[in-house]
Coordinates of C-alpha atoms and ligand atoms in Angstrom, one line a residue:
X1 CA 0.0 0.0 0.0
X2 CA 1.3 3.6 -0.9
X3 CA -0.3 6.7 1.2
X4 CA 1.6 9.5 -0.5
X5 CA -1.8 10.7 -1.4
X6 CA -2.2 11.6 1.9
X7 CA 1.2 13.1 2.3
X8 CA 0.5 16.2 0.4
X9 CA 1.1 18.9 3.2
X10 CA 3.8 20.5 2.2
X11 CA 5.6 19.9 5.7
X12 CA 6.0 15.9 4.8
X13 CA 8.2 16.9 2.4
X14 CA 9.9 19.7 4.2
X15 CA 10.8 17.1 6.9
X16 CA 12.0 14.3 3.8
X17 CA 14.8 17.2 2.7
X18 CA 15.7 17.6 6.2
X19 CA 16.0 14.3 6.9
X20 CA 18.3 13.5 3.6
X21 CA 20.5 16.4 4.7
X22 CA 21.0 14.9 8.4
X23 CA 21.7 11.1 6.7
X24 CA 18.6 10.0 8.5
X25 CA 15.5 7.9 7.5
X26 CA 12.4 9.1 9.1
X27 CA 9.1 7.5 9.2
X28 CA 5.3 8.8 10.2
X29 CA 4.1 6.0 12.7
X30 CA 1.0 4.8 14.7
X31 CA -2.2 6.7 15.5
X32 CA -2.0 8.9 12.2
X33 CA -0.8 5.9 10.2
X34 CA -3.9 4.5 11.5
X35 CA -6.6 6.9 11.1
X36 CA -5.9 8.2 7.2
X37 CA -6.7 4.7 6.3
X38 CA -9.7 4.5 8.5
X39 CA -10.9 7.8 7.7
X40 CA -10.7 9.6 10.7
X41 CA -9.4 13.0 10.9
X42 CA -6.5 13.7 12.9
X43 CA -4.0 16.5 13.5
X44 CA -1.3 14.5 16.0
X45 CA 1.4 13.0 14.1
X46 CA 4.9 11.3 15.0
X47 CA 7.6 11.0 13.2
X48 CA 10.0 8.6 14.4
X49 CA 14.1 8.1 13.1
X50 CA 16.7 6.1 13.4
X51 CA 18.9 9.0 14.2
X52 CA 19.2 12.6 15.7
X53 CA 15.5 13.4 16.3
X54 CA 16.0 16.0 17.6
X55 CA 18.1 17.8 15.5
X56 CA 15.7 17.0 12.2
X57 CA 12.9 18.5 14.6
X58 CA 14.9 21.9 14.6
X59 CA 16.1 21.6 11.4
X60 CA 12.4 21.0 9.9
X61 CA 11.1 24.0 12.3
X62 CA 13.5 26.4 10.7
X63 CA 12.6 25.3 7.5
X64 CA 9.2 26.1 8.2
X65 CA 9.6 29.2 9.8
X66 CA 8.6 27.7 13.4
X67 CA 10.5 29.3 16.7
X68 CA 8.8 27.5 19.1
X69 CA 9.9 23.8 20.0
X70 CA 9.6 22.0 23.1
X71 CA 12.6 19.6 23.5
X72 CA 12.6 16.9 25.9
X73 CA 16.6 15.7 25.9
X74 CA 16.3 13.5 28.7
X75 CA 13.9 11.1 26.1
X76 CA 15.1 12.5 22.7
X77 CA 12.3 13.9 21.5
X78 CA 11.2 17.3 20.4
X79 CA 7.3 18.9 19.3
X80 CA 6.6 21.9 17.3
X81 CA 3.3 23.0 16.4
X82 CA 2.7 24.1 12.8
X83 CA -0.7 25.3 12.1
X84 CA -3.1 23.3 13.9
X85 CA -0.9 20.2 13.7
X86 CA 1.2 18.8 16.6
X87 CA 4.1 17.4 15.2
X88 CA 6.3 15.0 17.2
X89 CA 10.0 13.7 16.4
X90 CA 11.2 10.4 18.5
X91 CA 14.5 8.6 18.1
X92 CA 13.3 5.3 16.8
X93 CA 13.5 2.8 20.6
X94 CA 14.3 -0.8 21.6
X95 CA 12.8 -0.9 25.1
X96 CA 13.1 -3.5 27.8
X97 CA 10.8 -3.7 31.2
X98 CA 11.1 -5.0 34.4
X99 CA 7.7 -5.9 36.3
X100 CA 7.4 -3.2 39.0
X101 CA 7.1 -0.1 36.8
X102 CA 5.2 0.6 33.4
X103 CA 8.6 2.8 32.4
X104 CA 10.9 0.8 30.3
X105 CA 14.6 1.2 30.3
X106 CA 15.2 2.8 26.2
X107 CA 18.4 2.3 24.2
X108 CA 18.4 3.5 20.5
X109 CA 17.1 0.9 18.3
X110 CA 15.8 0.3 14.6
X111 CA 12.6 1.1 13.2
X112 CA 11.5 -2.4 13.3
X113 CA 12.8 -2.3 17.2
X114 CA 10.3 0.8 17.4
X115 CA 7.1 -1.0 15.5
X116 CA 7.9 -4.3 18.3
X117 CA 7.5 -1.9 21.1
X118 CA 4.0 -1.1 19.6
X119 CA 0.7 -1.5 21.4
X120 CA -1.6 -3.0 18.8
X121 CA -0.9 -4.3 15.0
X122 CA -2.8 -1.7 13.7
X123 CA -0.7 1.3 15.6
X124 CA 2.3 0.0 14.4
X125 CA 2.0 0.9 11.1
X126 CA 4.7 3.4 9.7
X127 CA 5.1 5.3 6.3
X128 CA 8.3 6.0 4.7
X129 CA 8.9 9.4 4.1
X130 CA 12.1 8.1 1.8
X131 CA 12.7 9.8 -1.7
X132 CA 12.9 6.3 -3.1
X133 CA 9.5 4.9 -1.4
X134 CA 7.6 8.0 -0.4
X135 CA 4.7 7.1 1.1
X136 CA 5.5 3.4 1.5
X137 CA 3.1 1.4 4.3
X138 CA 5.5 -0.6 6.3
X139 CA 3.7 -3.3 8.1
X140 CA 5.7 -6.2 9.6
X141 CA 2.3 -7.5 11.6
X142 CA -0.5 -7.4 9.0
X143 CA -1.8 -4.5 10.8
X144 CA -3.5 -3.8 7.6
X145 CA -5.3 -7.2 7.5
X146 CA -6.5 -6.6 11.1
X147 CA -7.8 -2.7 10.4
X148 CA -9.6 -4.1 7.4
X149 CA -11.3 -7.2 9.9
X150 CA -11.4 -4.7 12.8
X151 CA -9.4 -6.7 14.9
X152 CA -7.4 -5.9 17.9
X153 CA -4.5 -7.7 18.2
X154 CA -0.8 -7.4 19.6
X155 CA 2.7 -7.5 17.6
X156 CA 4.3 -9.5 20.0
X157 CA 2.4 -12.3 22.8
X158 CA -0.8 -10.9 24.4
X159 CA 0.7 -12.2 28.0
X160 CA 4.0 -10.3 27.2
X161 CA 2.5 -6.7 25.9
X162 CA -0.5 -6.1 28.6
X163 CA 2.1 -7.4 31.5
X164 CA 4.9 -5.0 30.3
X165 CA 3.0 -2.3 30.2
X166 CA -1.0 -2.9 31.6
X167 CA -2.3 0.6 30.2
X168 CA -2.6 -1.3 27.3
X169 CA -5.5 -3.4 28.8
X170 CA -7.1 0.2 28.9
X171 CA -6.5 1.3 25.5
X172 CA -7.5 -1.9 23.6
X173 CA -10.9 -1.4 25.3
X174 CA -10.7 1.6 24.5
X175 CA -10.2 1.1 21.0
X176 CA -12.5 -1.4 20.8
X177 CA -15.0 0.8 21.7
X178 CA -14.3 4.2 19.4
X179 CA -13.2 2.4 16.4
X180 CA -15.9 -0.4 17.0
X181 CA -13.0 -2.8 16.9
X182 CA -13.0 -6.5 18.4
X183 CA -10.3 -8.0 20.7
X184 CA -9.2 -10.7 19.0
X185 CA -9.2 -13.9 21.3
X186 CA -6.2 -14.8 22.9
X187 CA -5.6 -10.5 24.0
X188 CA -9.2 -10.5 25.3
X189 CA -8.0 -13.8 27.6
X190 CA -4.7 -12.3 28.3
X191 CA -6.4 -9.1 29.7
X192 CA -8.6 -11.1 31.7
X193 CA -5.5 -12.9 33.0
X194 CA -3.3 -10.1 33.4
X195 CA -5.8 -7.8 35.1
X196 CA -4.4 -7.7 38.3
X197 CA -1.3 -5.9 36.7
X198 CA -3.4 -2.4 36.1
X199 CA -2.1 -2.0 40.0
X200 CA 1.1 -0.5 38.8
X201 CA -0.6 1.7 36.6
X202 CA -1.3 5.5 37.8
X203 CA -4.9 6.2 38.3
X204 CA -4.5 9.7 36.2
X205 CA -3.6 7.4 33.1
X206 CA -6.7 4.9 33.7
X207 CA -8.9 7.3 34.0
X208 CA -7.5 9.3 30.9
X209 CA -8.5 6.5 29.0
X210 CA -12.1 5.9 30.9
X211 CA -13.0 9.3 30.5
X212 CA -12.2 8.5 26.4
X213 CA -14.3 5.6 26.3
X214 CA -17.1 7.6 28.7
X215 CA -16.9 10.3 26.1
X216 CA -17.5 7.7 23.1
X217 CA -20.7 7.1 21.3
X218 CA -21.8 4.5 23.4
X219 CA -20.0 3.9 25.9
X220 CA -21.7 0.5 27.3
X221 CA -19.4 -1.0 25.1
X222 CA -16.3 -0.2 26.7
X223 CA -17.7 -0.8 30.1
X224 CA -19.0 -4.3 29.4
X225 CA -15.5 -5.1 28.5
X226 CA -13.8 -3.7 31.7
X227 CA -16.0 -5.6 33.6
X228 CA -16.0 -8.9 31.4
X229 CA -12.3 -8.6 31.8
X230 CA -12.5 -7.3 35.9
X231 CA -10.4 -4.7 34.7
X232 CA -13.7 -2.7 36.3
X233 CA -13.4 -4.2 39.8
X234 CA -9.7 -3.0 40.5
X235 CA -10.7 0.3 40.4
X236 CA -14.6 1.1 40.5
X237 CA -16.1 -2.0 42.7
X238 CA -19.1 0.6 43.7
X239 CA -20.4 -0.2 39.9
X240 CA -19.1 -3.6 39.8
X241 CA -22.0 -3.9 42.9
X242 CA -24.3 -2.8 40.6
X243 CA -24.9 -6.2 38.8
X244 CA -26.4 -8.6 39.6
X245 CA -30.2 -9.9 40.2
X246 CA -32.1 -11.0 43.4
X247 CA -35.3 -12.2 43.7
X248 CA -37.3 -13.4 46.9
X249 CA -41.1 -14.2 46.8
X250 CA -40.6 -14.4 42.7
X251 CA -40.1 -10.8 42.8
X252 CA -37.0 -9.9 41.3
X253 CA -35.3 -6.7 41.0
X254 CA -33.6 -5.0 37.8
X255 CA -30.0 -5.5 37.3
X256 CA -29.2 -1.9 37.9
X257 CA -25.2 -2.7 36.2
X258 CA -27.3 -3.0 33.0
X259 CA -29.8 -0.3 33.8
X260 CA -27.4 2.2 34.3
X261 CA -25.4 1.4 31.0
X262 CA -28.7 1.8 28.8
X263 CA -29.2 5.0 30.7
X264 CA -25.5 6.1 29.9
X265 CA -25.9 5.3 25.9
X266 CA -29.5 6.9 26.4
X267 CA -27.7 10.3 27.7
X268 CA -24.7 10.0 25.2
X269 CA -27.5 10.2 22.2
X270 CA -28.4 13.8 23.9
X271 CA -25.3 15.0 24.9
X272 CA -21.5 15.3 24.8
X273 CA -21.2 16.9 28.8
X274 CA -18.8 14.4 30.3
X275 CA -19.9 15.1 33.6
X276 CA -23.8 14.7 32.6
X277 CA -22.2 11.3 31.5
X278 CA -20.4 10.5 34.6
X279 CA -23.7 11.7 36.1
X280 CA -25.8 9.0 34.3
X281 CA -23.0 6.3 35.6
X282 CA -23.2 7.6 39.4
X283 CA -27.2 8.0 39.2
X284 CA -27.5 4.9 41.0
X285 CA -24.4 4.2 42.3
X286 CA -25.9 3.7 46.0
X287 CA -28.0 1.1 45.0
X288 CA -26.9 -1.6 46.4
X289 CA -26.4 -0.4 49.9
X290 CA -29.6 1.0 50.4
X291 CA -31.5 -2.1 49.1
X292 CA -33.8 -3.9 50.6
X293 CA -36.7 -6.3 50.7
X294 CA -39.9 -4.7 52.3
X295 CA -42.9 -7.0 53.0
X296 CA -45.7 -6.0 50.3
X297 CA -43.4 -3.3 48.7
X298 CA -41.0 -5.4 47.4
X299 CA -37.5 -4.4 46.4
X300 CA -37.1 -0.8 47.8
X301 CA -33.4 2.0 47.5
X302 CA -34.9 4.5 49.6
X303 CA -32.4 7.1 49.8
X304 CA -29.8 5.7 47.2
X305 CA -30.1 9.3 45.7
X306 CA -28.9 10.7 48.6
X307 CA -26.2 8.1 49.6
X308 CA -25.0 8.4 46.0
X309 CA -24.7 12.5 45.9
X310 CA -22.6 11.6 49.7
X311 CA -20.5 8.6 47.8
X312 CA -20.0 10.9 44.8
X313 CA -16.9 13.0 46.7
X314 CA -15.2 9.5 47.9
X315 CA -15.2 8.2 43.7
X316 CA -13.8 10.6 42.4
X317 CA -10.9 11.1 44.5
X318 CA -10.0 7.7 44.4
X319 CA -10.0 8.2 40.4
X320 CA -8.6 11.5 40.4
X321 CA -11.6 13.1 39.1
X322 CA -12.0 17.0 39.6
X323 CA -13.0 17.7 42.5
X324 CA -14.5 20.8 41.7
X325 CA -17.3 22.1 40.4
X326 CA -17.6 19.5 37.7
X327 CA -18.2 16.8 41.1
X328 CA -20.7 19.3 42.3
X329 CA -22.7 19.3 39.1
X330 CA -22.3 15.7 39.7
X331 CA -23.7 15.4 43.1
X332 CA -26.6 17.7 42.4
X333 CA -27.6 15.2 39.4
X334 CA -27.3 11.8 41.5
X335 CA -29.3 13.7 44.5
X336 CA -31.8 15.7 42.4
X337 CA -32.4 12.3 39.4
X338 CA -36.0 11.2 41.4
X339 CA -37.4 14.9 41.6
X340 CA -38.4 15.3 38.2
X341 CA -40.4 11.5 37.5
X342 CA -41.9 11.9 41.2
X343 CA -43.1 14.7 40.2
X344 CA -45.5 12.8 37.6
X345 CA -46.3 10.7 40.0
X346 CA -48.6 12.9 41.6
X347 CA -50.8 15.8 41.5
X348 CA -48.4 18.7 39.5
X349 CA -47.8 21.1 41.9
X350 CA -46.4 24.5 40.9
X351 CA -44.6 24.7 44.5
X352 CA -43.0 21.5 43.8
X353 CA -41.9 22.8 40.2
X354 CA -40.8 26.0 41.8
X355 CA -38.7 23.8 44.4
X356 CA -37.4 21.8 41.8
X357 CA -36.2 24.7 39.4
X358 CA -34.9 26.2 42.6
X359 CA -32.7 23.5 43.7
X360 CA -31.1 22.6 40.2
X361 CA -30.9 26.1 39.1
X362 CA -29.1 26.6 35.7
X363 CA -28.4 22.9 35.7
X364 CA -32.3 22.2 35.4
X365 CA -31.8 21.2 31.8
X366 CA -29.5 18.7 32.2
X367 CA -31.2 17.3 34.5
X368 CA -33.9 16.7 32.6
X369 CA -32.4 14.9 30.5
X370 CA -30.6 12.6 32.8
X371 CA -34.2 11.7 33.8
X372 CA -35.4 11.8 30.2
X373 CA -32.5 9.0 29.8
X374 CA -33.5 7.0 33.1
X375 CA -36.9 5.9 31.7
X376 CA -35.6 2.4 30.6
X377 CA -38.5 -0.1 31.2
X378 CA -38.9 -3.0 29.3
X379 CA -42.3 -2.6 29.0
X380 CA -43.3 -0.5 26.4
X381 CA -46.3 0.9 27.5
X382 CA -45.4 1.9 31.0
X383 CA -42.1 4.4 29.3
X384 CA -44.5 5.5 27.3
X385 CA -46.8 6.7 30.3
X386 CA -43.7 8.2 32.1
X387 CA -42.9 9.7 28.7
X388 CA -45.9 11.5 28.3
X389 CA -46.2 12.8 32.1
X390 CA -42.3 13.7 31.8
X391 CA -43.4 16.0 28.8
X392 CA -45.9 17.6 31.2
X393 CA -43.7 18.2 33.3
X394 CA -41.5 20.0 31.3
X395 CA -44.3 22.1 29.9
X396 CA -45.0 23.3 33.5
X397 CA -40.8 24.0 33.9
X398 CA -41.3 26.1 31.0
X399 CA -43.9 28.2 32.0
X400 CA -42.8 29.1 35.4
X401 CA -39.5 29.7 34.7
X402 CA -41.2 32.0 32.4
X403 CA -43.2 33.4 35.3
X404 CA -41.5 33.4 38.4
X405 CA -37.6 33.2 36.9
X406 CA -36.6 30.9 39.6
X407 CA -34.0 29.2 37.8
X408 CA -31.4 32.0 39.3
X409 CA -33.3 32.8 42.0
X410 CA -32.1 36.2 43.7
X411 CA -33.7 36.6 47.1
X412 CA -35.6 39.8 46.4
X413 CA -34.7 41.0 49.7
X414 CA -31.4 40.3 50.9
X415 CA -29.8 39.6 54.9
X416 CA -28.1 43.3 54.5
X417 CA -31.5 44.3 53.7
X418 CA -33.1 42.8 57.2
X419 CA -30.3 43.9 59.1
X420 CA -30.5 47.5 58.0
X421 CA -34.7 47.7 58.0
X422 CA -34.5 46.1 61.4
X423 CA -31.3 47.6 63.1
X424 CA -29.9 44.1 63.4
X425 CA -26.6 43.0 64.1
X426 CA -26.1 39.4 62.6
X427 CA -28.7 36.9 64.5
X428 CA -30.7 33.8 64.0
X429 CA -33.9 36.1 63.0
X430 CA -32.5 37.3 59.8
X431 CA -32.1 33.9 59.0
X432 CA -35.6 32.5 60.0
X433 CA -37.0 35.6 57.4
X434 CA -35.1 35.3 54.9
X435 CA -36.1 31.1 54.8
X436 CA -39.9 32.2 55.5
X437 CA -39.7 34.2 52.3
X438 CA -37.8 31.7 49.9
X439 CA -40.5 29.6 50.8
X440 CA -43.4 31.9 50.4
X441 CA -41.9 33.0 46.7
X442 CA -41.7 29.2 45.8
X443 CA -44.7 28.0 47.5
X444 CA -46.6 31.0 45.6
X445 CA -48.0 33.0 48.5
X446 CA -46.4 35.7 47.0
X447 CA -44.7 37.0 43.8
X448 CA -40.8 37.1 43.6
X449 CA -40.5 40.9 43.4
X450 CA -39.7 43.6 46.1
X451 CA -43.0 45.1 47.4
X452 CA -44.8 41.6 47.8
X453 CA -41.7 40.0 49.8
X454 CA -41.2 43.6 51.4
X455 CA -44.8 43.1 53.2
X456 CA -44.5 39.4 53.9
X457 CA -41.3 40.1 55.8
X458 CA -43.0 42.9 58.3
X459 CA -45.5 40.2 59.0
X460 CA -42.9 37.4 59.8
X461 CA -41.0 40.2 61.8
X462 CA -43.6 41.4 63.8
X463 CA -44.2 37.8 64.8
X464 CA -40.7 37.5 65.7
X465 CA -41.6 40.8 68.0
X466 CA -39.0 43.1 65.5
X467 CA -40.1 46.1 64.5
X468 CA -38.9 48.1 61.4
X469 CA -36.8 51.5 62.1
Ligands
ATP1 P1 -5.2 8.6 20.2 O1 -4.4 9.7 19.7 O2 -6.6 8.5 19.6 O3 -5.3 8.5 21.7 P2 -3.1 6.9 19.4 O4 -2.9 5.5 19.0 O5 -2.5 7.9 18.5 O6 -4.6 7.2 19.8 P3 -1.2 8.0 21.3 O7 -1.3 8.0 22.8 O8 -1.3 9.3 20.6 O9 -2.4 7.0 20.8 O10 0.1 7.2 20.9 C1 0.6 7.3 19.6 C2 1.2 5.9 19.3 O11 2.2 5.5 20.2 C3 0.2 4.8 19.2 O12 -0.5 4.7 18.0 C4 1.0 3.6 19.5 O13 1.8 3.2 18.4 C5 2.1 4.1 20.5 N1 1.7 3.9 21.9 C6 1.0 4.8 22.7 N2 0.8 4.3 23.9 C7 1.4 3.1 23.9 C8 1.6 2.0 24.9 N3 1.1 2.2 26.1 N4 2.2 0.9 24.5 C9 2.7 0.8 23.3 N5 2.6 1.7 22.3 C10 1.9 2.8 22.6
MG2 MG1 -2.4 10.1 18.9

């Protein structure tokens, strides 16, 4: 196979004359070797050769009027930007490991050193950027063979790669799932075997690659794998808890591991957010601590919501998740996922809309369609029913946010307010009005404006025995 055709930036060749100058062969290799024959746009590419790297990266940067490069000398490698591509210059590598640490010791080695050291068949592929074979596919593994039959599969033995270095485990799921690739036997049975090994892996890198396979199409995929494989287990037991079915009296619960995939691929049709997506994978996470069996209720999680929003903190810490904002957003979503389908359950209340819009604020929408995503029954008819009430109540969300704008709600009057109409210095009273009016705004005894909460307040105070100055 010849790829010259899609060689026809002018930098390819740029690098080719800097390259014959140094006396060095250079070579594109892996992901971008991979992705122009699968169609996939991409703007990373490395270049490895067999010689002084870094030197052709400065040489090609002058050439192409670049001043900026990052050089790495302790690893021999060097990165210039060029337009939007990132373009990266390695010393081909033989590497050897030892079984305590995912770094391998490096010596220099020869390209076909650097394609062994190669993850997968199909990311070892390199082009020769030679005058004499421009654009040449080099493939010692069949890589080719296995990106045409979508297979997975390792250079060298299965046991060997994922032992050396177990973030591979993480990336052929991975890659299984984007590129809707299958593991070809024998790695799918080494990964179960050498699961244990992820240990010496750094959480940042695992979840680096969870959050790529959290942020694919549908990600149920990749998670069925991790937890065919017990990859899962080793670092996220709380969802591992998750499967499972009990039944006592013949009345059997869901299996809440598969429920909260289908509502993960349900959200991922709707949205890109990676947190409403982590959202979706946490909305049940408490689960299986809070369940129990209940004479003539059956199978009950009272309080999972809660739980969950408390376990949320714990998770993502121990998978070095932000634990900002972005874990708020996700503890508002696990605690506030019931609100919206109770709601249909009974009478619709515009208090309990105002509540609700209240209490999820800007983040109402997204809520919505976590619980939009949630309605997974089997039977037909019944997610049709919630379907139809769900609409209604987003019709009635609508129209009082409309109304009452409680979405950001603003206490019309504020504590500073109390303390100056009142002569107060900071006390428990200010506190007890300014709750009595939240409540009377959302419970709709009076508009959210000034002069309605103004007159509510003297009548709160004067029961409180205050009087105004
Ligand atoms: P993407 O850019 O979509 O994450 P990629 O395959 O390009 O996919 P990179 O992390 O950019 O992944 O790595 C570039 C290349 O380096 C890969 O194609 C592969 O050849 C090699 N590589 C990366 N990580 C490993 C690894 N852990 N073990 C062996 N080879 C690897
Ligand atoms: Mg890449």
């Amino acid at each position: 196979m010849n790829l010259s055709s899609a060689l026809h930036h002018r930098f390819f060749n740029v690098i080719q004359a800097e390259a014959e100058k140094l006396g060095v062969n250079v070579y594109v290799i892996g992901g971008f070797v991979r992705d122009q024959i699968l169609g996939r746009p991409s703007t990373d590419i490395d270049f490895v050769s067999d010689k002084l790297g870094v030197d052709l990266a400065r040489n090609a940067a002058k050439a192409l009027g670049i001043k900026k490069i990052d050089i790495f000398k302790t690893y021999g490698t060097a990165h210039f930007r060029f337009g939007e591509w990132d373009l990266e210059f390695v010393n081909a590598r033989k590497e050897s490991y030892t079984s305590d640490s995912r770094n391998p010791q490096v010596e220099q080695g020869s390209l076909q050193d650097d394609q062994n050291r190669r993850d997968f068949t199909i990311n070892a592929l390199a082009i020769s950027l030679q005058k004499e074979n421009f654009g040449d596919v080099i493939d010692p593994f069949g890589g080719l063979t296995d990106l045409e039959q979508k297979t997975l599969r390792t250079p060298l033995d299965p046991d060997i790669t994922y032992s050396d270095d177990p973030l591979r485990m993480m990336r052929a799921i991975r890659f299984a799932n984007q590129l809707h690739f299958r593991i070809e036997q024998s790695s799918f049975e080494a990964i179960k075997r050498n699961a244990d090994r992820i240990k010496i892996v750094s959480m940042e890198r695992i979840t680096t690659e969870l959050n790529k396979i959290v942020l694919c199409a549908k990600p149920s995929i990749g998670f069925k794998l991790l937890f065919d494989t017990a990859l899962l287990d080793r670092f996220f037991p709380e969802m591992v808890k998750l499967h499972g079915v009990e039944k006592r009296n013949g009345i059997a619960h869901k299996d809440n591991f598969y429920h909260t995939l289908q509502v993960l691929d349900n959200v991922c049709e709707t949205s890109d957010n990676l947190w409403l997506r982590w959202s979706a994978i946490m909305h049940d996470i408490a689960k299986p601590p809070t369940k129990r069996f209940e004479e003539g209720a059956g199978w009950t999680f009272h309080g999972h919501e809660d739980l969950g929003a408390r376990m949320v903190p714990k998770i993502f810490s121990r998978l070095k998740l932000p634990l900002d904002h972005s874990m708020k957003f996700v503890q508002k979503m696990v605690l506030l996922h019931l609100r919206p389908i109770a709601l249909t359950k009974e009478e619709i209340s515009d208090s309990a809309i105002r509540r609700l819009l209240f209490e999820a604020g800007d983040d109402i929408d997204e809520l919505m369609k976590l619980c939009r995503a949630d309605i997974t029954s089997k039977n037909e008819s019944k997610v049709q029913r919630y379907l139809a009430n769900y609409e209604i109540v987003v019709q009635k969300l609508v129209e009082l946010e409309e109304k009452d704008r409680i979405r950001n709600f603003q206490p019309p009057i504020t504590g500073e307010d109390i303390m100056r109409i009142f002569n107060l210095t900071p006390c428990r009273e200010i506190g007890v009005i300014k709750t009595a009016i939240k409540d009377a705004i959302l419970d709709g005894i009076i508009r959210n404006e000034y002069e309605e909460a103004y007159n509510f307040m003297l009548v709160e105070a004067e029961r409180l025995g205050l009087k105004p100055n």
